[in-house]
Short mmCIF file of C-alpha atoms and ligand atoms in Angstrom, two decimals:
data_model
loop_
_atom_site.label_atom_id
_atom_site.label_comp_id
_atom_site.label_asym_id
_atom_site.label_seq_id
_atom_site.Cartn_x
_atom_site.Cartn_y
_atom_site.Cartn_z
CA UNK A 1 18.91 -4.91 -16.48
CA UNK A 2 16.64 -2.89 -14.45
CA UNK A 3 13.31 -3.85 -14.78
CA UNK A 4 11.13 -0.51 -15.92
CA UNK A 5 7.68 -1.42 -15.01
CA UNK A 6 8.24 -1.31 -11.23
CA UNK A 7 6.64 0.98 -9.25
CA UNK A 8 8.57 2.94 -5.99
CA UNK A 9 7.45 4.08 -3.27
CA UNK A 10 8.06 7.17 -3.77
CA UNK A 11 5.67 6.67 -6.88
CA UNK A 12 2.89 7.42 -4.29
CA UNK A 13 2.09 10.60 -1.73
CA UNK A 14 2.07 8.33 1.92
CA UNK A 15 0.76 8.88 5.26
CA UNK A 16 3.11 7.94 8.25
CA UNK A 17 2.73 7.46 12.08
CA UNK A 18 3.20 11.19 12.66
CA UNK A 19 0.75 11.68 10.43
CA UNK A 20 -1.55 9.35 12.16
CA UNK A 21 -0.98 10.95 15.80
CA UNK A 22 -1.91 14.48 14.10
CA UNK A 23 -4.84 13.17 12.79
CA UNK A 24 -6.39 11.29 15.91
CA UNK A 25 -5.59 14.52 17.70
CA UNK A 26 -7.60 17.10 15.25
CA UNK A 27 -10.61 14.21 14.78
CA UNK A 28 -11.09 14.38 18.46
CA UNK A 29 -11.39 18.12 18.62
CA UNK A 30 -13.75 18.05 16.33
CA UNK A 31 -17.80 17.09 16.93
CA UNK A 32 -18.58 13.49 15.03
CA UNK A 33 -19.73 13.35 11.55
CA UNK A 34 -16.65 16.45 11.06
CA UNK A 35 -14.05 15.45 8.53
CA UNK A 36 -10.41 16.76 8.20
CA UNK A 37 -9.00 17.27 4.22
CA UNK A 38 -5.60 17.33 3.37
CA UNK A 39 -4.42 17.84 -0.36
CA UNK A 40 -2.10 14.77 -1.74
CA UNK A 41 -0.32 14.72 -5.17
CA UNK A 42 -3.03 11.88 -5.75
CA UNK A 43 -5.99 14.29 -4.58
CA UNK A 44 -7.52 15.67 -1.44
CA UNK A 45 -7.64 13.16 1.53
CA UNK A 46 -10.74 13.05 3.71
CA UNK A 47 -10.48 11.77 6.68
CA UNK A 48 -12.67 11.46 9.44
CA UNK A 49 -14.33 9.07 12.71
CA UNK A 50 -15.68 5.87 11.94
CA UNK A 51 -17.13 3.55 14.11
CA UNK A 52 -14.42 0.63 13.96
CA UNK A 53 -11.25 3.56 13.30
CA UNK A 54 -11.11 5.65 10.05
CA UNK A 55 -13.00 6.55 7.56
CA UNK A 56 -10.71 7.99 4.15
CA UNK A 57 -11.74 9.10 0.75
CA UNK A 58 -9.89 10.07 -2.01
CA UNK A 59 -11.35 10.85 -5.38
CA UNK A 60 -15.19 9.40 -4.47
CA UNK A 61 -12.88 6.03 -3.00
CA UNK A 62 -13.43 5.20 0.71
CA UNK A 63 -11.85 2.56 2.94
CA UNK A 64 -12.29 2.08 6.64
CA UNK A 65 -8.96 2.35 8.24
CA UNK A 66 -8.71 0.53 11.20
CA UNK A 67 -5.85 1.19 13.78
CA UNK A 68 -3.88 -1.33 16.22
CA UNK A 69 -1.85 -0.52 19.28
CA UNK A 70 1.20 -2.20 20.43
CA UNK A 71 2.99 -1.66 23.68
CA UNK A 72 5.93 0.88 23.30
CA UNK A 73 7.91 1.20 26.57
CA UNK A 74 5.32 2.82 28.81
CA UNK A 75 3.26 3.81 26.85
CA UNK A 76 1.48 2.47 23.53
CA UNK A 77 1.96 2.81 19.67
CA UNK A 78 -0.74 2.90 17.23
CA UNK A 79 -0.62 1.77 14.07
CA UNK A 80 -2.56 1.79 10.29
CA UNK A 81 -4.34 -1.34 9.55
CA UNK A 82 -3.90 -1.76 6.00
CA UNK A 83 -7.48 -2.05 4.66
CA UNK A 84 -6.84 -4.15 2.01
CA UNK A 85 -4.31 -6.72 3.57
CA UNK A 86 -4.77 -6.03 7.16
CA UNK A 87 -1.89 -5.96 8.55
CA UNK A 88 0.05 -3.56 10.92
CA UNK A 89 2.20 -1.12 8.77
CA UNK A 90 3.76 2.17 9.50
CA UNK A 91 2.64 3.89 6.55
CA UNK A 92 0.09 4.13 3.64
CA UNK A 93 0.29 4.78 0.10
CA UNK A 94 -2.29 7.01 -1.76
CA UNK A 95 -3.61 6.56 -4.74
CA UNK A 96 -6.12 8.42 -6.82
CA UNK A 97 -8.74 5.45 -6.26
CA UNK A 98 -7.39 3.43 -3.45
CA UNK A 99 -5.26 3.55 0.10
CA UNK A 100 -3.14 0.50 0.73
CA UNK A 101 0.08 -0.50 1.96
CA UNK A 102 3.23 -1.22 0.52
CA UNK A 103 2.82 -3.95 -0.14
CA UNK A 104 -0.50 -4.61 -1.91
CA UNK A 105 0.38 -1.59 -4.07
CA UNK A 106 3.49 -3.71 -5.05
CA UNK A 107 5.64 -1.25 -4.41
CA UNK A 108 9.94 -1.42 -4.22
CA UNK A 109 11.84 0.62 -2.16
CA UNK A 110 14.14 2.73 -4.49
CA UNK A 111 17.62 3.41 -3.73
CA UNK A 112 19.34 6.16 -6.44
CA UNK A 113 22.43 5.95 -5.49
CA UNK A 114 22.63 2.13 -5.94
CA UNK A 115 21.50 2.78 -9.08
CA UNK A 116 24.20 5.20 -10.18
CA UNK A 117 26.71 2.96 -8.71
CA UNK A 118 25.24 0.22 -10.76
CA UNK A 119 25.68 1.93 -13.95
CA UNK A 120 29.12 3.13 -12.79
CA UNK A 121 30.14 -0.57 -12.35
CA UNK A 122 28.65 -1.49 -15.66
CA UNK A 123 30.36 1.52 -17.75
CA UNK A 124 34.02 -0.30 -15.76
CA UNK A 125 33.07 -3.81 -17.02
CA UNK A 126 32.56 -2.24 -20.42
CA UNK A 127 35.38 -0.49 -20.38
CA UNK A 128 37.60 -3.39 -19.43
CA UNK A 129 36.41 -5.98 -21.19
CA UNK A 130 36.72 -3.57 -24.17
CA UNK A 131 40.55 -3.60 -23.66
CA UNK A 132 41.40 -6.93 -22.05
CA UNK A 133 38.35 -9.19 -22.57
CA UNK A 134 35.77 -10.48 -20.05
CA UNK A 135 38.31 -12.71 -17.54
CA UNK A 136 38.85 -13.33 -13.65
CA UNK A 137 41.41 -10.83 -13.32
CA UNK A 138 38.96 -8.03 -15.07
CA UNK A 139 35.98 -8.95 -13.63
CA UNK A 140 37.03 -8.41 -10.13
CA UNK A 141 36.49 -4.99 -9.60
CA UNK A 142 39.40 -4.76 -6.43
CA UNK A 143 41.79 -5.30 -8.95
CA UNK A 144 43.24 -2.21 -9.84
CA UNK A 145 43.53 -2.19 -13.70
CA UNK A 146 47.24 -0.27 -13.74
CA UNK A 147 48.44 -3.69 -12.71
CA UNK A 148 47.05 -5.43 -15.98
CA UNK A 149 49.62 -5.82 -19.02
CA UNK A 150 48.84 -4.13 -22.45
CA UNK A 151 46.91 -6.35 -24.51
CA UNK A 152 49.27 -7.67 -27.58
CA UNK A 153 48.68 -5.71 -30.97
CA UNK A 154 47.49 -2.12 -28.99
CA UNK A 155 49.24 1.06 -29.57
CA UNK A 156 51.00 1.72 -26.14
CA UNK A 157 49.50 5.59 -27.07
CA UNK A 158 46.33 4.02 -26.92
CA UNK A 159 46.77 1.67 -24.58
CA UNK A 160 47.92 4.71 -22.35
CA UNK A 161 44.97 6.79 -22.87
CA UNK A 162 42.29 4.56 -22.50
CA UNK A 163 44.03 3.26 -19.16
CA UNK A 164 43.94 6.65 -17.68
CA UNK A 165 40.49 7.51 -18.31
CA UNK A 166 39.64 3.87 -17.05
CA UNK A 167 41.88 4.71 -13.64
CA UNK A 168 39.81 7.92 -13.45
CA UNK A 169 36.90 6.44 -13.59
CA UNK A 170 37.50 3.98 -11.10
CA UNK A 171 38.52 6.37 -8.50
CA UNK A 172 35.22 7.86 -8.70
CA UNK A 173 33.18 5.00 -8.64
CA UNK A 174 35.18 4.40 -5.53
CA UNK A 175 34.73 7.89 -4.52
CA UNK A 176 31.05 7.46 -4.88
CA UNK A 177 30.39 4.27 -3.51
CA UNK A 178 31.69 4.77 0.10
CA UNK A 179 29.06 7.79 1.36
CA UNK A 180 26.83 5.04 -0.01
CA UNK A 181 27.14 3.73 3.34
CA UNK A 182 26.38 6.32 5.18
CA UNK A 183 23.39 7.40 3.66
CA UNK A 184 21.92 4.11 4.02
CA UNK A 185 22.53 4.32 7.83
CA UNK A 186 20.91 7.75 7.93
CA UNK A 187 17.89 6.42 6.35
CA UNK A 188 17.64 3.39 8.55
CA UNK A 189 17.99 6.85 11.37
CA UNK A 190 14.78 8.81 10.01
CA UNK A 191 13.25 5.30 9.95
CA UNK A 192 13.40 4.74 13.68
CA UNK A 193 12.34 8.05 14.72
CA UNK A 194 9.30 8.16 12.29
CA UNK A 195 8.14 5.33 14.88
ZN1 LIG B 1 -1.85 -4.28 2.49
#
């Protein structure tokens, strides 16, 4: 079962690397003491120099962001220093009285389309086990289910019917599940070039 009190990322308005660069760039344009705003889903976002990084509020909440560096090629990479758990992360969730990382906000990556294939695979089960019963040759889901034998006692009508709309079903959980793939690989894509 899927566990309803988690919380997603996507639960949360973040602030990536490009977000970071933009920022540094504006703060240092502007005289100290000046602070940039940008409006969140969670509230406007001040940010501005601090004398050991960052300084952000949201709602009346501020934490001192720190940055670290890291050699990239020839050049460097800066990073968000989470300000609760310190350590180097690539982005930062908002909230309306706090700024963390993933992490301390306890926050799981969501993937939808997992979750639609998990339902689709649960709806098969259900449906098989419904005609044949719960055994090794029904619970493997690469075994097509036109090759298993009509159960003893079931119209062959019926049988019939509820074998098609089980076959069609099947193809398009099949049908579904392999672009899977391919989205996950473009995400892991954005990923790298947020960096
Ligand atoms: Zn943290």
């Amino acid at each position: 079962m899927r566990d309803r009190t988690r919380s997603y990322t996507t639960d949360l308005p973040r602030i990536g690397l490009p977000f970071l660069v933009n920022m540094r760039r504006r703060l240092t344009e502007l005289s100290p003491g000046m602070q940039i705003s940008c409006t969140t889903e969670s509230g406007v976002l001040y940010t501005s120099r601090h004398a050991d990084g960052y300084a952000m509020t949201i709602n009346g909440v501020t934490r001192v962001i720190r940055t670290t560096i890291t050699q990239a090629g020839y050049g460097i990479r800066q990073w968000y220093a989470c300000p609760h758990c310190v350590k180097r992360v690539a982005k930062l969730y908002i909230g309306r009285k706090d700024i963390a990382c993933r992490e301390c906000w306890k926050l799981h990556y969501k993937s939808q389309s997992g979750d639609k294939l998990d339902r689709m695979r649960m709806s098969i089960r259900r449906q098989r086990y419904a005609i044949w019963g719960n055994n090794d040759l029904t619970n493997n889901l690469f075994n097509r289910p036109n090759l298993f034998p009509k159960p003893k006692g079931m119209r062959w009508e019926t049988f019939n019917r509820r074998l098609a709309r089980l076959m069609q079903y099947e193809l398009a959980y099949w049908r579904a599940f392999s672009p899977v793939v391919e989205r996950i690989t473009g995400a892991l894509k954005r990923k790298v070039s947020l960096i």
